[in-house]
Coordinates of C-alpha atoms in Angstrom, one line a residue:
S1 CA 0.0 0.0 0.0
F2 CA 1.2 3.5 -0.9
A3 CA 0.8 6.8 1.0
E4 CA 2.1 10.3 1.0
I5 CA 3.5 11.2 4.3
F6 CA 5.4 13.8 6.3
G7 CA 3.7 16.8 4.8
A8 CA 2.2 20.1 6.1
Y9 CA 4.2 20.1 9.4
G10 CA 6.8 22.8 8.6
W11 CA 10.0 22.8 10.5
S12 CA 8.3 21.0 13.4
E13 CA 8.6 17.8 11.3
D14 CA 11.8 16.4 12.9
L15 CA 13.1 12.9 12.8
A16 CA 11.3 11.9 16.0
M17 CA 8.0 12.9 14.5
M18 CA 8.9 11.2 11.2
K19 CA 9.6 8.0 13.2
W20 CA 6.2 8.2 14.9
H21 CA 4.5 8.7 11.5
T22 CA 6.4 5.8 10.0
D23 CA 5.3 3.5 12.8
H24 CA 1.7 4.7 12.5
A25 CA 1.7 4.0 8.8
I26 CA 3.5 0.6 8.9
V27 CA 1.5 -0.9 11.7
R28 CA -1.7 -0.1 9.7
G29 CA -0.5 -1.8 6.5
I30 CA 1.3 1.0 4.6
N31 CA 4.6 -0.3 3.1
R32 CA 5.4 2.4 0.6
L33 CA 6.2 5.9 2.0
V34 CA 6.6 8.9 -0.2
P35 CA 7.4 12.3 1.5
H36 CA 4.8 14.9 0.7
A37 CA 5.6 18.5 -0.1
F38 CA 9.3 17.9 -0.5
S39 CA 11.0 20.6 -2.6
P40 CA 14.6 20.9 -3.7
K41 CA 14.2 24.7 -3.7
Y42 CA 15.4 26.5 -0.6
P43 CA 13.8 28.2 1.1
D44 CA 10.4 27.2 -0.1
P45 CA 7.8 28.2 2.6
D46 CA 5.1 26.1 0.8
C47 CA 7.0 22.9 1.0
P48 CA 8.8 22.4 4.4
P49 CA 10.5 20.5 5.9
H50 CA 13.7 20.7 4.0
F51 CA 15.6 17.5 4.9
F52 CA 19.0 19.0 4.0
A53 CA 18.3 22.7 3.7
R54 CA 21.8 23.4 2.2
G55 CA 23.4 22.1 5.4
R56 CA 21.2 24.2 7.7
N57 CA 19.1 21.3 9.1
A58 CA 21.0 20.1 12.2
Q59 CA 19.3 16.7 12.0
W60 CA 20.4 15.9 8.5
K61 CA 23.4 14.0 9.8
Y62 CA 21.1 11.5 11.4
F63 CA 18.6 11.2 8.5
P64 CA 20.1 7.9 7.3
I65 CA 19.1 6.3 10.6
W66 CA 15.5 7.0 9.9
R67 CA 15.9 5.9 6.2
E68 CA 17.4 2.6 7.2
Y69 CA 14.7 2.1 9.8
A70 CA 11.9 2.8 7.3
D71 CA 13.5 0.6 4.7
L72 CA 13.7 -2.3 7.1
L73 CA 10.1 -2.0 8.1
C74 CA 8.8 -1.5 4.6
S75 CA 10.8 -4.5 3.4
L76 CA 9.6 -6.8 6.2
H77 CA 6.0 -5.9 5.5
S78 CA 6.1 -6.5 1.7
G79 CA 5.6 -9.7 -0.3
G80 CA 3.4 -11.4 2.2
T81 CA 0.1 -11.4 3.9
A82 CA -1.1 -9.6 7.0
V83 CA -2.9 -11.7 9.7
S84 CA -6.2 -9.8 10.3
P85 CA -8.8 -12.0 11.9
A86 CA -11.4 -9.2 11.7
A87 CA -12.9 -7.2 8.9
V88 CA -15.0 -4.0 8.9
L89 CA -17.5 -3.3 6.1
Y90 CA -16.8 0.0 4.4
H91 CA -19.6 2.5 5.0
A92 CA -20.1 3.8 1.4
E93 CA -23.6 2.6 0.9
T94 CA -24.9 3.5 4.4
E95 CA -23.5 7.0 4.2
W96 CA -25.5 7.7 1.1
Q97 CA -28.6 6.9 3.1
D98 CA -27.5 8.7 6.3
S99 CA -24.6 11.1 6.6
D100 CA -24.7 10.6 10.4
C101 CA -24.2 6.8 10.1
I102 CA -21.5 5.0 12.0
K103 CA -18.3 5.3 9.9
C104 CA -16.0 2.3 9.6
E105 CA -13.2 4.3 11.3
A106 CA -15.3 4.5 14.5
V107 CA -15.4 0.8 14.6
M108 CA -11.8 0.3 13.6
K109 CA -10.5 2.7 16.3
R110 CA -12.2 0.7 19.0
L111 CA -10.9 -2.6 17.7
I112 CA -7.3 -1.3 17.2
R113 CA -7.2 -0.1 20.8
Q114 CA -7.9 -3.6 21.9
Q115 CA -5.1 -5.1 19.7
I116 CA -7.6 -6.3 17.1
D117 CA -6.1 -5.4 13.7
P118 CA -9.0 -5.2 11.1
V119 CA -9.1 -4.8 7.4
I120 CA -11.6 -2.7 5.5
V121 CA -13.8 -4.6 3.0
P122 CA -16.1 -2.9 0.5
L123 CA -19.5 -4.5 -0.1
D124 CA -18.8 -5.5 -3.7
K125 CA -15.8 -7.6 -2.6
L126 CA -18.1 -9.8 -0.5
E127 CA -19.8 -11.0 -3.6
N128 CA -16.9 -13.4 -4.4
A129 CA -16.1 -14.3 -0.8
A130 CA -15.8 -17.9 0.2
V131 CA -16.5 -19.3 3.7
S132 CA -15.1 -22.5 5.1
G133 CA -14.8 -23.5 8.7
G134 CA -16.0 -20.1 9.9
I135 CA -13.2 -18.3 8.0
C136 CA -14.1 -15.9 5.1
T137 CA -11.5 -15.6 2.3
I138 CA -11.2 -12.8 -0.3
G139 CA -8.1 -13.2 -2.3
N140 CA -5.2 -13.4 0.1
T141 CA -7.2 -11.9 3.0
A142 CA -8.9 -14.2 5.5
F143 CA -11.0 -13.2 8.6
R144 CA -13.3 -14.7 11.1
T145 CA -15.6 -11.8 11.9
L146 CA -17.2 -9.1 9.8
F147 CA -18.3 -6.0 11.6
V148 CA -21.2 -4.3 9.8
S149 CA -22.6 -0.9 10.9
G150 CA -25.9 0.5 9.7
F151 CA -27.1 -2.9 8.4
E152 CA -30.6 -1.5 8.0
L153 CA -29.3 1.1 5.5
I154 CA -27.6 -1.3 3.2
P155 CA -29.3 -2.1 -0.1
Q156 CA -31.3 -5.3 -0.1
S157 CA -28.8 -7.0 -2.5
G158 CA -26.0 -6.2 0.0
K159 CA -28.1 -7.6 2.9
N160 CA -28.6 -10.8 1.0
I161 CA -24.9 -11.2 0.5
I162 CA -24.2 -10.6 4.2
D163 CA -27.0 -13.0 5.3
S164 CA -25.7 -15.6 2.9
L165 CA -22.2 -15.4 4.4
E166 CA -23.6 -15.7 7.9
K167 CA -25.5 -18.8 7.0
K168 CA -22.3 -20.3 5.7
G169 CA -20.7 -19.9 9.1
L170 CA -19.1 -16.4 9.1
K171 CA -19.7 -14.4 12.3
I172 CA -21.5 -11.2 11.5
C173 CA -21.3 -8.5 14.2
R174 CA -24.1 -5.9 13.5
V175 CA -23.0 -2.6 15.1
T176 CA -25.5 0.1 16.0
K177 CA -25.1 3.4 17.9
E178 CA -26.7 1.8 20.9
N179 CA -24.5 -1.3 21.1
I180 CA -21.2 -0.2 19.6
E181 CA -19.2 -0.4 22.8
V182 CA -20.4 -3.9 23.6
A183 CA -20.5 -5.2 20.0
V184 CA -16.8 -4.4 19.4
S185 CA -15.5 -5.3 22.8
A186 CA -12.6 -7.7 23.1
D187 CA -14.7 -9.9 25.5
N188 CA -17.2 -10.5 22.7
N189 CA -14.7 -11.0 19.9
R190 CA -12.0 -13.2 21.4
E191 CA -11.6 -15.0 18.0
C192 CA -10.3 -11.7 16.6
I193 CA -7.5 -11.2 19.1
D194 CA -4.1 -12.3 17.6
F195 CA -1.8 -10.7 20.1
S196 CA -2.9 -9.7 23.6
V197 CA -1.5 -8.5 26.9
E198 CA -2.9 -8.8 30.4
E199 CA -3.6 -5.1 31.1
P200 CA -5.6 -2.8 28.8
A201 CA -3.2 -1.0 26.5
P202 CA -5.2 1.4 24.2
F203 CA -2.0 2.8 22.7
L204 CA -0.4 -0.6 21.8
A205 CA -0.8 -1.1 18.0
V206 CA 0.0 -4.5 16.5
R207 CA 0.8 -5.8 13.0
H208 CA 1.1 -9.5 12.4
F209 CA 2.7 -10.3 9.0
R210 CA 3.8 -13.5 7.2
T211 CA 6.0 -14.0 4.2
A212 CA 7.3 -17.3 2.7
K213 CA 10.4 -17.0 4.9
T214 CA 9.5 -14.8 7.9
E215 CA 6.8 -14.2 10.4
S216 CA 6.7 -11.0 12.4
Y217 CA 4.9 -9.0 15.0
F218 CA 5.4 -5.3 14.8
L219 CA 4.5 -3.7 18.2
V220 CA 4.2 0.1 18.6
N221 CA 3.5 2.2 21.6
E222 CA 1.7 5.2 19.9
S223 CA 1.5 7.2 23.1
L224 CA 4.2 9.9 23.5
K225 CA 3.4 10.3 27.2
H226 CA 2.7 6.9 28.7
G227 CA 4.8 3.7 28.7
I228 CA 3.4 0.2 28.4
K229 CA 4.2 -2.6 30.8
S230 CA 2.1 -5.7 30.8
R231 CA 2.3 -9.5 30.7
I232 CA 2.1 -11.1 27.3
L233 CA -0.8 -13.6 27.0
S234 CA 0.0 -14.8 23.4
D235 CA 2.4 -17.6 22.6
V236 CA 5.4 -15.9 21.1
K237 CA 8.1 -17.9 22.8
D238 CA 9.7 -19.0 19.4
F239 CA 10.2 -15.4 18.3
L240 CA 13.4 -13.3 18.5
W241 CA 13.0 -9.8 19.8
F242 CA 14.7 -6.8 18.0
D243 CA 14.8 -3.0 18.4
P244 CA 14.4 -2.1 14.8
L245 CA 15.6 1.5 15.3
Q246 CA 18.8 0.7 17.3
K247 CA 19.3 -2.6 15.4
T248 CA 19.9 -4.5 18.7
Q249 CA 18.5 -7.7 20.0
R250 CA 16.5 -7.9 23.2
K251 CA 16.1 -10.9 25.5
P252 CA 12.6 -12.3 25.2
S253 CA 10.4 -11.8 28.2
E254 CA 7.0 -12.6 29.6
I255 CA 6.6 -8.9 30.1
L256 CA 6.2 -6.4 27.3
E257 CA 7.7 -3.1 28.1
L258 CA 7.7 -0.2 25.7
Y259 CA 8.6 3.4 26.4
P260 CA 6.5 6.2 24.9
G261 CA 6.9 6.1 21.1
E262 CA 9.0 2.9 21.2
S263 CA 8.6 0.1 18.7
L264 CA 9.6 -3.6 18.8
L265 CA 9.9 -6.4 16.3
L266 CA 9.3 -10.0 17.1
L267 CA 10.7 -12.2 14.3
R268 CA 10.6 -15.9 13.5
G269 CA 12.3 -17.5 10.4
E270 CA 14.8 -15.7 8.2
I271 CA 16.4 -12.7 9.8
P272 CA 16.9 -9.6 7.6
D273 CA 20.6 -8.8 6.8
S274 CA 20.5 -5.5 8.7
L275 CA 19.6 -7.4 11.9
K276 CA 21.8 -10.5 11.6
N277 CA 24.7 -8.8 13.5
A278 CA 22.4 -7.2 16.1
V279 CA 24.1 -7.0 19.5
M280 CA 22.1 -8.2 22.6
E281 CA 21.0 -5.4 24.8
E282 CA 22.1 -5.4 28.4
S283 CA 19.5 -4.7 31.0
F284 CA 20.1 -2.9 34.3
Q285 CA 18.1 -1.5 37.2
P286 CA 17.9 2.2 37.9
D287 CA 19.3 1.7 41.4
E288 CA 22.6 0.5 39.8
C289 CA 23.3 4.0 38.7
V290 CA 25.1 5.4 41.7
Q291 CA 26.7 8.6 40.3
K292 CA 24.5 11.5 39.3
I293 CA 25.6 14.6 37.3
K294 CA 23.7 17.8 37.7
S295 CA 22.9 19.8 34.5
N296 CA 25.0 22.8 35.6
E297 CA 28.1 20.6 35.8
F298 CA 28.2 20.2 32.0
E299 CA 30.2 22.4 29.7
V300 CA 27.6 23.6 27.1
I301 CA 28.5 24.6 23.6
C302 CA 25.7 25.9 21.4
N303 CA 26.4 26.2 17.7
G304 CA 30.1 26.4 18.4
I305 CA 29.8 29.0 21.2
I306 CA 30.4 28.2 24.9
Q307 CA 27.4 29.0 27.0
K308 CA 27.0 29.5 30.8
T309 CA 23.4 28.3 30.8
L310 CA 21.4 25.5 29.1
P311 CA 19.8 26.2 25.7
S312 CA 16.4 27.9 25.7
E313 CA 13.3 26.1 24.5
T314 CA 13.4 28.1 21.3
F315 CA 17.0 27.1 20.5
A316 CA 17.7 25.7 17.1
G317 CA 21.0 24.0 16.0
T318 CA 23.5 21.8 17.7
A319 CA 24.2 21.8 21.4
I320 CA 27.1 19.9 22.9
F321 CA 27.2 18.8 26.5
R322 CA 30.6 17.7 27.9
H323 CA 31.7 16.3 31.2
S324 CA 34.6 14.2 32.5
I325 CA 34.3 11.5 35.2
A326 CA 36.6 9.0 36.7
V327 CA 35.4 5.4 36.3
P328 CA 36.6 2.6 38.5
G329 CA 37.2 -0.7 36.7
T330 CA 36.5 -1.3 33.0
Q331 CA 32.6 -1.1 32.9
I332 CA 30.2 1.6 33.5
Q333 CA 26.4 2.0 33.1
I334 CA 25.3 5.5 32.1
R335 CA 21.6 6.3 32.2
F336 CA 20.3 9.5 30.5
P337 CA 16.9 11.0 31.0
A338 CA 14.4 10.8 28.2
V339 CA 14.8 13.6 25.7
T340 CA 11.6 15.5 24.9
G341 CA 10.8 18.0 22.2
H342 CA 12.3 18.1 18.7
A343 CA 15.7 16.8 19.4
V344 CA 18.1 14.0 18.3
V345 CA 20.8 12.9 20.8
E346 CA 24.1 11.4 20.0
I347 CA 26.2 10.1 22.9
C348 CA 30.0 9.8 22.6
V349 CA 32.3 8.2 25.2
N350 CA 36.0 9.2 25.0
G351 CA 35.1 11.0 21.7

């Protein structure tokens, strides 16, 4: 699937925001990303952001990190089939009858926030659908439940198609304004849940994808404020865990923990070349960090000029923070606070 992306955000469209938009698109089935409103002319106020900007974009140095990340995800989610146990009927016919009808996105939003990854199916595609063993197949797409909103507004020919599929064994969930919360609840649609955690995680988005050589779960915490920490209920013990941004491997765990905006890849089968040499992450507890450095102890250099204070919130450019410490032994664990705002951080030791 193809989508224009990264447009109409001006200079606020930094790499962190691009990473979030990339995750949001990939986890919903988009695997071809084309930057919108990119212009080689500089300055062009109608077409920001300028990724290079004749060297004026301080984040250009790190642009290849995003490019490699997006390339990995797009490649992994191509040439195969998404596992989507649920389908939502597109609302075209019902909207003609009632502009205030329940739109398919209202149903999908509630499903996605319960880790149910649905596909959208137009009514005409159901004409050639086949049902066997309770599973409906349309081309390469297979699902167990079809969510239909505004059934009473659908043309009679469409109602006949849906009724026929139901008689053949497909579960039809008729959604109304009165029952929508109950009808789309996870408790009533357990057959649609492909990946689940113990605690409610409304910002956990999941994409399950299979190719001839690889099976993957792409997990994204779409919240930029709240972390996710919950026990995994699905059987993923045969999968290897990778951080696709850092290109590191993570030790599998019964607990899924994702920081705000963090993504995780669970892979089984052939490993992509860019992850074959991934280094295993080392875990540590916060109480192991015994030496703290105050912000006023750093030497601060902003755009090449030594400063006596930290950069302001409106600062744009490159800020360097330097500090020297004596370390006993040969190993040290350094923990940095989360960086907020439009910033990219590079950490150098003895550099």
